[in-house]
Tab-separated table of C-alpha atoms in Angstrom:
chain	number	residue	atom	x	y	z
A	1302	UNK	CA	-7.349	241.171	-25.725
A	1303	UNK	CA	-10.384	238.354	-26.880
A	1304	UNK	CA	-10.455	234.878	-25.610
A	1305	UNK	CA	-13.132	232.269	-26.732
A	1306	UNK	CA	-13.487	229.036	-25.215
A	1307	UNK	CA	-14.817	225.936	-27.243
A	1308	UNK	CA	-16.087	222.343	-26.293
A	1309	UNK	CA	-15.571	219.825	-28.734
A	1310	UNK	CA	-15.718	216.063	-28.261
A	1311	UNK	CA	-15.412	217.142	-24.298
A	1312	UNK	CA	-12.056	218.242	-25.234
A	1313	UNK	CA	-11.645	222.374	-23.786
A	1314	UNK	CA	-10.411	224.554	-26.699
A	1315	UNK	CA	-9.583	228.338	-25.895
A	1316	UNK	CA	-8.283	230.596	-28.118
A	1317	UNK	CA	-7.007	234.058	-27.352
A	1318	UNK	CA	-6.357	236.812	-29.907
A	1319	UNK	CA	-4.356	239.642	-29.500
A	1320	UNK	CA	-2.347	241.730	-31.711
A	1321	UNK	CA	-4.271	241.536	-34.862
A	1322	UNK	CA	-3.319	241.436	-37.507
A	1323	UNK	CA	-0.535	238.736	-36.161
A	1324	UNK	CA	3.195	239.655	-37.353
A	1325	UNK	CA	4.707	237.351	-39.510
A	1326	UNK	CA	6.296	234.365	-38.646
A	1327	UNK	CA	9.428	233.084	-40.325
A	1328	UNK	CA	11.856	230.768	-39.426
A	1329	UNK	CA	14.703	229.240	-40.973
A	1330	UNK	CA	13.891	225.667	-41.979
A	1331	UNK	CA	17.148	223.441	-42.629
A	1332	UNK	CA	16.632	220.255	-45.407
A	1333	UNK	CA	16.342	217.105	-43.224
A	1334	UNK	CA	19.316	214.819	-43.185
A	1335	UNK	CA	19.815	211.808	-44.887
A	1336	UNK	CA	17.718	209.099	-43.701
A	1337	UNK	CA	15.442	210.996	-41.726
A	1338	UNK	CA	11.881	210.744	-42.190
A	1339	UNK	CA	9.828	213.667	-43.205
A	1340	UNK	CA	6.349	214.461	-40.633
A	1341	UNK	CA	3.518	212.900	-42.453
A	1342	UNK	CA	5.129	210.705	-44.748
A	1343	UNK	CA	4.853	207.541	-43.543
A	1344	UNK	CA	1.993	206.069	-45.300
A	1345	UNK	CA	0.712	203.916	-42.604
A	1346	UNK	CA	0.956	206.693	-39.648
A	1347	UNK	CA	-2.767	206.852	-39.785
A	1348	UNK	CA	-3.109	203.123	-39.331
A	1349	UNK	CA	-0.422	203.434	-36.696
A	1350	UNK	CA	-2.537	205.917	-34.886
A	1351	UNK	CA	-5.542	203.946	-34.830
A	1352	UNK	CA	-4.376	201.240	-33.735
A	1353	UNK	CA	-2.474	202.731	-30.900
A	1354	UNK	CA	-5.874	204.475	-29.548
A	1355	UNK	CA	-6.936	200.663	-29.440
A	1356	UNK	CA	-4.476	199.474	-27.602
A	1357	UNK	CA	-4.568	201.887	-25.114
A	1358	UNK	CA	-7.898	201.420	-24.461
A	1359	UNK	CA	-6.597	197.429	-24.152
A	1360	UNK	CA	-3.905	198.264	-21.471
A	1361	UNK	CA	-6.085	200.727	-19.651
A	1362	UNK	CA	-8.673	197.462	-19.018
A	1363	UNK	CA	-5.178	195.698	-17.995
A	1364	UNK	CA	-4.374	198.428	-15.716
A	1365	UNK	CA	-7.882	198.326	-13.901
A	1366	UNK	CA	-7.459	194.525	-13.558
A	1367	UNK	CA	-10.271	194.083	-16.206
A	1368	UNK	CA	-8.893	191.665	-17.333
A	1369	UNK	CA	-12.273	189.668	-18.755
A	1370	UNK	CA	-13.250	192.865	-19.816
A	1371	UNK	CA	-9.806	193.503	-21.963
A	1372	UNK	CA	-11.533	190.421	-24.436
A	1373	UNK	CA	-13.581	192.826	-26.054
A	1374	UNK	CA	-10.525	194.586	-27.577
A	1375	UNK	CA	-9.353	191.221	-29.033
A	1376	UNK	CA	-9.544	189.898	-32.395
A	1377	UNK	CA	-10.425	186.603	-34.092
A	1378	UNK	CA	-6.917	185.931	-33.880
A	1379	UNK	CA	-7.241	185.394	-30.242
A	1380	UNK	CA	-10.679	184.162	-30.200
A	1381	UNK	CA	-10.095	181.636	-32.098
A	1382	UNK	CA	-7.905	180.163	-29.816
A	1383	UNK	CA	-9.177	180.757	-26.113
A	1384	UNK	CA	-12.385	182.142	-24.658
A	1385	UNK	CA	-12.673	185.032	-22.552
A	1386	UNK	CA	-11.867	183.480	-19.324
A	1387	UNK	CA	-8.854	181.587	-20.271
A	1388	UNK	CA	-7.796	184.710	-21.789
A	1389	UNK	CA	-8.328	186.388	-18.930
A	1390	UNK	CA	-6.305	184.142	-16.662
A	1391	UNK	CA	-3.572	183.701	-19.191
A	1392	UNK	CA	-3.510	188.376	-19.038
A	1393	UNK	CA	-3.625	188.049	-15.162
A	1394	UNK	CA	-0.785	185.464	-14.894
A	1395	UNK	CA	1.564	187.744	-17.206
A	1396	UNK	CA	0.813	190.671	-15.303
A	1397	UNK	CA	1.072	188.855	-11.787
A	1398	UNK	CA	3.379	190.951	-9.620
A	1399	UNK	CA	3.658	194.057	-11.666
A	1400	UNK	CA	2.191	196.039	-9.410
A	1401	UNK	CA	0.034	199.470	-10.319
A	1402	UNK	CA	1.272	201.129	-13.678
A	1403	UNK	CA	2.874	204.386	-13.009
A	1404	UNK	CA	3.616	205.521	-16.578
A	1405	UNK	CA	3.154	204.307	-19.557
A	1406	UNK	CA	5.353	205.986	-23.429
A	1407	UNK	CA	5.088	204.418	-26.817
A	1408	UNK	CA	8.422	203.753	-28.263
A	1409	UNK	CA	7.725	202.376	-31.941
A	1410	UNK	CA	4.909	201.508	-33.800
A	1411	UNK	CA	5.735	199.479	-36.828
A	1412	UNK	CA	2.762	198.290	-39.721
A	1413	UNK	CA	3.734	195.140	-41.669
A	1414	UNK	CA	1.723	192.921	-43.074
A	1415	UNK	CA	3.038	190.100	-41.740
A	1416	UNK	CA	3.900	188.880	-37.924
A	1417	UNK	CA	5.392	185.328	-36.793
A	1418	UNK	CA	2.339	182.937	-36.270
A	1419	UNK	CA	-0.516	184.451	-38.476
A	1420	UNK	CA	-1.755	184.936	-42.043
A	1421	UNK	CA	-0.841	187.852	-43.935
A	1422	UNK	CA	-3.063	190.942	-43.288
A	1423	UNK	CA	-2.459	194.330	-41.291
A	1424	UNK	CA	-0.731	194.726	-38.611
A	1425	UNK	CA	0.844	197.350	-36.323
A	1426	UNK	CA	3.145	195.842	-33.348
A	1427	UNK	CA	3.768	198.471	-30.653
A	1428	UNK	CA	6.423	198.384	-27.970
A	1429	UNK	CA	5.597	200.770	-24.614
A	1430	UNK	CA	8.328	201.499	-21.915
A	1431	UNK	CA	5.739	200.914	-18.429
A	1432	UNK	CA	6.852	201.590	-15.699
A	1433	UNK	CA	5.143	199.091	-13.042
A	1434	UNK	CA	5.192	199.880	-9.097
A	1435	UNK	CA	7.123	196.664	-8.880
A	1436	UNK	CA	9.065	196.112	-12.522
A	1437	UNK	CA	9.789	199.830	-13.161
A	1438	UNK	CA	11.803	198.850	-16.531
A	1439	UNK	CA	9.368	197.388	-18.645
A	1440	UNK	CA	8.654	197.080	-22.579
A	1441	UNK	CA	5.066	195.961	-23.218
A	1442	UNK	CA	4.224	194.828	-26.921
A	1443	UNK	CA	0.616	195.110	-28.358
A	1444	UNK	CA	0.481	193.162	-31.741
A	1445	UNK	CA	-2.902	194.565	-33.372
A	1446	UNK	CA	-4.348	193.523	-36.552
A	1447	UNK	CA	-7.078	194.899	-38.967
A	1448	UNK	CA	-10.047	193.253	-39.990
A	1449	UNK	CA	-13.669	193.954	-40.666
A	1450	UNK	CA	-12.669	198.052	-40.572
A	1451	UNK	CA	-11.105	197.689	-36.975
A	1452	UNK	CA	-7.779	197.125	-35.338
A	1453	UNK	CA	-8.049	194.441	-32.759
A	1454	UNK	CA	-5.977	192.628	-30.479
A	1455	UNK	CA	-4.095	189.913	-31.436
A	1456	UNK	CA	-0.924	189.725	-28.801
A	1457	UNK	CA	0.284	191.360	-26.180
A	1458	UNK	CA	3.741	190.275	-24.512
A	1459	UNK	CA	5.854	191.988	-21.620
A	1460	UNK	CA	8.992	191.622	-20.457
């Protein structure tokens, strides 16, 4: 058995080579059921993944109590309405009493060209099931808008 270790952008990848040549893989795949989407068939999957990366950076700042710093992830839809201090105050108020974040799981990601109260554009709406120390069953909604080559937070709601 031979093994190799590679480091790519801070991620460690280990490969193990054994039993060459590899045995042929065979698996029976059933046809997709009606109404089921094939993996990779979502034309906006790359947009949704990129938006999720930005959302997790934003949420990471919120989880650390760095509300003012999270303003860096916002776009013009927020910045034209509130400055950094007012934004931080609003987010802090929304998160008051939740306690430390215990876990977060993506529920869904939806690409759209329209969202309520915003001009037509490119949006991704993300819903996360989040467990906080004092609010174990919470849904966070993060809306991101695409502008000037970047996904930026244009809304945050917690219920």
